PDB file of C-alpha atoms in Angstrom:
ATOM      1  CA  MET A 503     -14.017  -9.969  -0.731  1.00 85.00           C
ATOM      2  CA  ILE A 504     -13.850  -6.192  -0.381  1.00 85.00           C
ATOM      3  CA  ILE A 505     -12.206  -4.251  -3.194  1.00 83.00           C
ATOM      4  CA  THR A 506     -11.169  -0.669  -2.455  1.00 78.00           C
ATOM      5  CA  GLY A 507      -9.890   1.960  -4.824  1.00 74.00           C
ATOM      6  CA  LYS A 508     -11.336   3.963  -7.671  1.00 74.00           C
ATOM      7  CA  GLY A 509      -8.674   3.711 -10.361  1.00 75.00           C
ATOM      8  CA  PRO A 510      -9.403   4.108 -14.081  1.00 81.00           C
ATOM      9  CA  LEU A 511      -9.638   0.335 -14.611  1.00 81.00           C
ATOM     10  CA  LYS A 512     -12.150  -0.305 -11.802  1.00 84.00           C
ATOM     11  CA  ALA A 513     -15.198  -0.578 -14.103  1.00 87.00           C
ATOM     12  CA  MET A 514     -13.389  -2.970 -16.435  1.00 88.00           C
ATOM     13  CA  TYR A 515     -12.370  -5.265 -13.565  1.00 86.00           C
ATOM     14  CA  LEU A 516     -15.821  -5.201 -11.981  1.00 88.00           C
ATOM     15  CA  GLU A 517     -17.382  -6.182 -15.315  1.00 91.00           C
ATOM     16  CA  GLU A 518     -14.856  -9.002 -15.698  1.00 89.00           C
ATOM     17  CA  ILE A 519     -15.711 -10.227 -12.177  1.00 88.00           C
ATOM     18  CA  ARG A 520     -19.458 -10.000 -12.910  1.00 89.00           C
ATOM     19  CA  GLN A 521     -19.047 -12.118 -16.067  1.00 92.00           C
ATOM     20  CA  LYS A 522     -17.393 -14.906 -14.088  1.00 89.00           C
ATOM     21  CA  ASN A 523     -20.686 -15.625 -12.258  1.00 87.00           C
ATOM     22  CA  LEU A 524     -18.900 -16.424  -9.002  1.00 85.00           C
ATOM     23  CA  VAL A 525     -21.082 -18.573  -6.762  1.00 85.00           C
ATOM     24  CA  SER A 526     -19.220 -18.803  -3.454  1.00 83.00           C
ATOM     25  CA  ILE A 527     -17.615 -15.358  -3.443  1.00 84.00           C
ATOM     26  CA  ASN A 528     -19.266 -12.046  -2.607  1.00 86.00           C
ATOM     27  CA  ILE A 529     -17.544  -8.953  -3.979  1.00 85.00           C
ATOM     28  CA  LEU A 530     -18.135  -5.624  -2.216  1.00 86.00           C
ATOM     29  CA  THR A 531     -16.814  -2.304  -3.544  1.00 85.00           C
ATOM     30  CA  PRO A 532     -17.888   0.242  -0.926  1.00 84.00           C
ATOM     31  CA  TRP A 533     -16.998   3.908  -0.870  1.00 81.00           C
ATOM     32  CA  LEU A 534     -15.323   4.336   2.508  1.00 79.00           C
ATOM     33  CA  GLU A 535     -15.142   7.450   4.615  1.00 81.00           C
ATOM     34  CA  ALA A 536     -11.595   8.076   5.850  1.00 75.00           C
ATOM     35  CA  LYS A 537     -12.574   7.178   9.425  1.00 78.00           C
ATOM     36  CA  ASP A 538     -13.967   3.788   8.307  1.00 82.00           C
ATOM     37  CA  TYR A 539     -11.001   2.756   6.172  1.00 80.00           C
ATOM     38  CA  PRO A 540      -8.729   1.470   9.010  1.00 81.00           C
ATOM     39  CA  THR A 541     -11.608  -0.555  10.482  1.00 84.00           C
ATOM     40  CA  ILE A 542     -12.415  -2.270   7.184  1.00 86.00           C
ATOM     41  CA  VAL A 543      -8.750  -2.926   6.390  1.00 86.00           C
ATOM     42  CA  GLY A 544      -8.094  -4.207   9.917  1.00 86.00           C
ATOM     43  CA  SER A 545     -10.964  -6.690   9.655  1.00 89.00           C
ATOM     44  CA  ALA A 546      -9.295  -8.484   6.729  1.00 91.00           C
ATOM     45  CA  ASP A 547      -7.347 -11.701   7.157  1.00 94.00           C
ATOM     46  CA  LEU A 548      -5.173 -10.900   4.154  1.00 95.00           C
ATOM     47  CA  GLY A 549      -4.635  -7.931   1.846  1.00 93.00           C
ATOM     48  CA  ILE A 550      -3.822  -8.041  -1.852  1.00 94.00           C
ATOM     49  CA  SER A 551      -1.908  -5.302  -3.646  1.00 92.00           C
ATOM     50  CA  LEU A 552      -1.946  -5.261  -7.450  1.00 89.00           C
ATOM     51  CA  HIS A 553       0.082  -2.031  -7.548  1.00 86.00           C
ATOM     52  CA  THR A 554       2.911  -1.899 -10.047  1.00 83.00           C
ATOM     53  CA  SER A 555       5.260   0.955 -10.739  1.00 77.00           C
ATOM     54  CA  THR A 556       6.333   2.227 -14.141  1.00 76.00           C
ATOM     55  CA  SER A 557       9.483   3.668 -12.579  1.00 78.00           C
ATOM     56  CA  GLY A 558       9.939   0.714 -10.240  1.00 72.00           C
ATOM     57  CA  LEU A 559      10.704   3.200  -7.476  1.00 76.00           C
ATOM     58  CA  ASP A 560       7.394   4.106  -5.832  1.00 79.00           C
ATOM     59  CA  LEU A 561       5.885   1.957  -3.116  1.00 81.00           C
ATOM     60  CA  PRO A 562       2.156   1.346  -2.631  1.00 84.00           C
ATOM     61  CA  MET A 563       0.782   3.265   0.344  1.00 82.00           C
ATOM     62  CA  LYS A 564      -2.097   0.725   0.468  1.00 86.00           C
ATOM     63  CA  VAL A 565       0.452  -1.856   1.659  1.00 89.00           C
ATOM     64  CA  VAL A 566       1.624   0.563   4.355  1.00 85.00           C
ATOM     65  CA  ASP A 567      -2.042   0.996   5.345  1.00 85.00           C
ATOM     66  CA  MET A 568      -2.480  -2.785   5.563  1.00 89.00           C
ATOM     67  CA  PHE A 569       0.633  -3.240   7.689  1.00 90.00           C
ATOM     68  CA  GLY A 570      -0.505  -0.372   9.918  1.00 85.00           C
ATOM     69  CA  ALA A 571      -3.788  -2.260  10.374  1.00 86.00           C
ATOM     70  CA  LYS A 572      -1.796  -5.450  11.174  1.00 89.00           C
ATOM     71  CA  VAL A 573      -2.829  -7.282   7.978  1.00 92.00           C
ATOM     72  CA  PRO A 574      -0.333  -9.364   5.931  1.00 96.00           C
ATOM     73  CA  VAL A 575      -0.175  -8.699   2.184  1.00 96.00           C
ATOM     74  CA  LEU A 576       0.099 -10.565  -1.085  1.00 96.00           C
ATOM     75  CA  ALA A 577       1.785  -8.073  -3.424  1.00 95.00           C
ATOM     76  CA  LYS A 578       2.542  -8.005  -7.136  1.00 95.00           C
ATOM     77  CA  ARG A 579       6.305  -8.263  -7.559  1.00 94.00           C
ATOM     78  CA  PHE A 580       8.122  -5.274  -9.076  1.00 91.00           C
ATOM     79  CA  LYS A 581      11.515  -3.617  -8.746  1.00 86.00           C
ATOM     80  CA  CYS A 582      11.452  -2.232  -5.182  1.00 87.00           C
ATOM     81  CA  ILE A 583       8.452  -3.922  -3.502  1.00 92.00           C
ATOM     82  CA  GLY A 584      10.889  -6.146  -1.584  1.00 90.00           C
ATOM     83  CA  GLU A 585      11.829  -3.088   0.490  1.00 88.00           C
ATOM     84  CA  LEU A 586       8.349  -3.211   2.008  1.00 90.00           C
ATOM     85  CA  VAL A 587       7.041  -6.783   1.660  1.00 94.00           C
ATOM     86  CA  TYR A 588       9.430  -9.467   2.890  1.00 94.00           C
ATOM     87  CA  ASP A 589       8.403 -12.634   1.055  1.00 96.00           C
ATOM     88  CA  GLY A 590       7.306 -15.279   3.557  1.00 95.00           C
ATOM     89  CA  ILE A 591       7.651 -12.922   6.546  1.00 95.00           C
ATOM     90  CA  ASN A 592       5.002 -10.174   6.420  1.00 95.00           C
ATOM     91  CA  GLY A 593       3.450 -11.251   3.151  1.00 97.00           C
ATOM     92  CA  ARG A 594       4.112 -12.982  -0.126  1.00 98.00           C
ATOM     93  CA  LEU A 595       5.129 -11.726  -3.567  1.00 97.00           C
ATOM     94  CA  PHE A 596       3.647 -12.985  -6.825  1.00 96.00           C
ATOM     95  CA  ASP A 597       4.388 -12.471 -10.513  1.00 96.00           C
ATOM     96  CA  ASP A 598       1.131 -13.470 -12.189  1.00 94.00           C
ATOM     97  CA  SER A 599      -2.468 -14.504 -11.557  1.00 92.00           C
ATOM     98  CA  GLU A 600      -1.562 -18.200 -11.393  1.00 95.00           C
ATOM     99  CA  GLU A 601       0.950 -17.585  -8.614  1.00 96.00           C
ATOM    100  CA  LEU A 602      -1.528 -15.339  -6.770  1.00 95.00           C
ATOM    101  CA  TYR A 603      -4.148 -18.099  -7.012  1.00 94.00           C
ATOM    102  CA  GLU A 604      -1.665 -20.652  -5.634  1.00 96.00           C
ATOM    103  CA  GLN A 605      -0.738 -18.388  -2.720  1.00 97.00           C
ATOM    104  CA  ILE A 606      -4.355 -17.643  -1.791  1.00 95.00           C
ATOM    105  CA  THR A 607      -5.206 -21.354  -1.995  1.00 94.00           C
ATOM    106  CA  GLU A 608      -2.183 -22.323   0.106  1.00 96.00           C
ATOM    107  CA  LEU A 609      -2.814 -19.674   2.761  1.00 96.00           C
ATOM    108  CA  ALA A 610      -6.547 -20.463   2.973  1.00 93.00           C
ATOM    109  CA  LYS A 611      -6.074 -24.187   3.655  1.00 94.00           C
ATOM    110  CA  GLY A 612      -8.005 -24.974   6.837  1.00 92.00           C
ATOM    111  CA  PHE A 613      -9.674 -21.545   6.953  1.00 90.00           C
ATOM    112  CA  PRO A 614     -10.876 -20.214   9.312  1.00 87.00           C
ATOM    113  CA  ALA A 615      -9.798 -22.528  12.122  1.00 89.00           C
ATOM    114  CA  ASP A 616      -6.411 -23.944  11.121  1.00 92.00           C
ATOM    115  CA  CYS A 617      -4.281 -21.953   8.657  1.00 93.00           C
ATOM    116  CA  PRO A 618      -0.678 -22.302   9.848  1.00 95.00           C
ATOM    117  CA  ASP A 619       0.909 -20.432   6.910  1.00 96.00           C
ATOM    118  CA  LEU A 620      -1.551 -17.538   7.107  1.00 96.00           C
ATOM    119  CA  ASP A 621      -1.311 -17.489  10.906  1.00 96.00           C
ATOM    120  CA  MET A 622       2.484 -17.208  10.684  1.00 96.00           C
ATOM    121  CA  LEU A 623       2.220 -14.136   8.422  1.00 96.00           C
ATOM    122  CA  LYS A 624      -0.504 -12.613  10.621  1.00 95.00           C
ATOM    123  CA  ASN A 625       1.510 -13.168  13.802  1.00 94.00           C
ATOM    124  CA  HIS A 626       4.587 -11.516  12.324  1.00 94.00           C
ATOM    125  CA  VAL A 627       2.623  -8.461  11.180  1.00 93.00           C
ATOM    126  CA  ARG A 628       0.757  -8.211  14.503  1.00 90.00           C
ATOM    127  CA  ASN A 629       3.936  -8.496  16.573  1.00 90.00           C
ATOM    128  CA  HIS A 630       6.065  -6.193  14.430  1.00 86.00           C
ATOM    129  CA  ASN A 631       6.238  -2.589  15.553  1.00 78.00           C
ATOM    130  CA  TYR A 632       5.595  -0.776  12.284  1.00 71.00           C
ATOM    131  CA  MET A 633       6.490   2.903  12.183  1.00 63.00           C
ATOM    132  CA  PRO A 634       3.758   5.538  12.374  1.00 54.00           C
ATOM    133  CA  TRP A 635       2.307   6.513   9.000  1.00 52.00           C
ATOM    134  CA  GLU A 636       4.101   9.899   8.837  1.00 56.00           C
ATOM    135  CA  THR A 637       7.490   8.329   9.576  1.00 63.00           C
ATOM    136  CA  MET A 638       6.962   5.627   6.964  1.00 57.00           C
ATOM    137  CA  TRP A 639       5.863   8.238   4.427  1.00 56.00           C
ATOM    138  CA  TRP A 640       8.923  10.367   5.092  1.00 63.00           C
ATOM    139  CA  LYS A 641      11.295   7.412   4.752  1.00 65.00           C
ATOM    140  CA  ARG A 642       9.643   5.813   1.732  1.00 60.00           C
ATOM    141  CA  ALA A 643       7.894   8.510  -0.288  1.00 58.00           C
ATOM    142  CA  THR A 644      10.011  11.639  -0.144  1.00 58.00           C
ATOM    143  CA  ILE A 645      12.959  12.132  -2.399  1.00 51.00           C
ATOM    144  CA  ARG A 646      15.858  12.996  -0.114  1.00 46.00           C
ATOM    145  CA  GLY A 647      13.645  15.319   1.935  1.00 51.00           C
ATOM    146  CA  VAL A 648      12.737  17.559  -1.026  1.00 50.00           C
ATOM    147  CA  LEU A 649       9.005  16.897  -0.743  1.00 55.00           C
ATOM    148  CA  VAL A 650       7.014  18.164   2.212  1.00 53.00           C
ATOM    149  CA  PRO A 651       5.896  15.248   4.394  1.00 52.00           C
ATOM    150  CA  PRO A 652       2.352  15.105   5.759  1.00 54.00           C
ATOM    151  CA  ILE A 653       2.911  16.999   9.003  1.00 54.00           C
ATOM    152  CA  ARG A 654      -0.056  17.263  11.339  1.00 57.00           C
ATOM    153  CA  ASN A 655       1.253  20.152  13.414  1.00 63.00           C
ATOM    154  CA  GLN A 656      -0.001  23.278  11.578  1.00 66.00           C
ATOM    155  CA  ASP A 657       2.912  25.519  12.634  1.00 64.00           C
ATOM    156  CA  MET A 658       5.470  22.985  11.435  1.00 68.00           C
ATOM    157  CA  ARG A 659       3.493  22.489   8.229  1.00 68.00           C
ATOM    158  CA  ARG A 660       3.514  26.256   7.542  1.00 73.00           C
ATOM    159  CA  PHE A 661       7.238  26.367   8.262  1.00 72.00           C
ATOM    160  CA  MET A 662       7.938  23.503   5.843  1.00 71.00           C
ATOM    161  CA  ILE A 663       5.815  25.091   3.104  1.00 76.00           C
ATOM    162  CA  LEU A 664       7.596  28.424   3.551  1.00 78.00           C
ATOM    163  CA  LEU A 665      10.935  26.635   3.444  1.00 79.00           C
ATOM    164  CA  VAL A 666      10.042  24.925   0.163  1.00 79.00           C
ATOM    165  CA  ILE A 667       8.841  28.251  -1.295  1.00 81.00           C
ATOM    166  CA  LEU A 668      12.056  29.943  -0.171  1.00 80.00           C
ATOM    167  CA  LEU A 669      14.178  27.216  -1.763  1.00 80.00           C
ATOM    168  CA  PHE A 670      12.162  27.540  -4.976  1.00 74.00           C
ATOM    169  CA  VAL A 671      12.663  31.337  -5.060  1.00 77.00           C
ATOM    170  CA  ILE A 672      16.404  30.895  -4.485  1.00 76.00           C
ATOM    171  CA  PHE A 673      16.455  28.375  -7.333  1.00 70.00           C
ATOM    172  CA  LEU A 674      14.680  30.869  -9.640  1.00 74.00           C
ATOM    173  CA  ILE A 675      17.257  33.527  -8.794  1.00 74.00           C
ATOM    174  CA  VAL A 676      20.295  31.262  -9.148  1.00 67.00           C
ATOM    175  CA  ALA A 677      19.189  29.031 -12.055  1.00 63.00           C
ATOM    176  CA  PRO A 678      19.378  31.711 -14.800  1.00 63.00           C
ATOM    177  CA  LYS A 679      23.038  32.278 -13.897  1.00 62.00           C
ATOM    178  CA  TRP A 680      23.741  28.606 -14.657  1.00 59.00           C
ATOM    179  CA  VAL A 681      22.476  28.938 -18.232  1.00 54.00           C
ATOM    180  CA  VAL A 682      25.156  30.217 -20.571  1.00 49.00           C
TER     181      VAL A 682
END
C-alpha cells in the first residue's frame, strides 16, 4: 500500500499503522516528485480518499487525480462527494472504517486474477472520458469564476491576474460608498 500526502496527522497515522504489526501488508510513504505522481497513482488498482470537508462544499483534488489516472476510488462520504464519486459506478462511498474494510474485502475477492466488482469499477473509469485537469478544476473548485483557474498559457494567466486586481481595485473604490 502506498500512502501519499503530508498532512498534520500523517505521523500519528503512521505510528498507529506501525503498532498494528501488519504481516502481509507493506506500507510505503514516498515523497514523490510531481512528474512521478501520475505514474504511481496510475499503477494502483484502487485509490482511497479519506478527505472530509468541514464546509461540505470542497471536493478532494486527489480523487480528480485518481480519475485522471484511470483509477477507481473508495471515498469517505460527506455532503457533496457524490458530485464526483458515483457509488458503484466509478468508485464506492463509505461512512466508517468498518464499511471501508468491507468494501476493500469485497473488491479484492479473487485478486489479482478474478475480481468482477473491482474490474467493473476499473472498466468504467478507464472508458469514461474525464475532463482535463484544468477544466475539472474550473468547474469544481472555483466559486462562480471569482478565483483564477490554473491557466498554463502565460499571457492568459497575466490577463486573468490583472482582471482580478482590477476588480479588487474597483471594489475598494466602490465599497466605502456602500457603508453608511
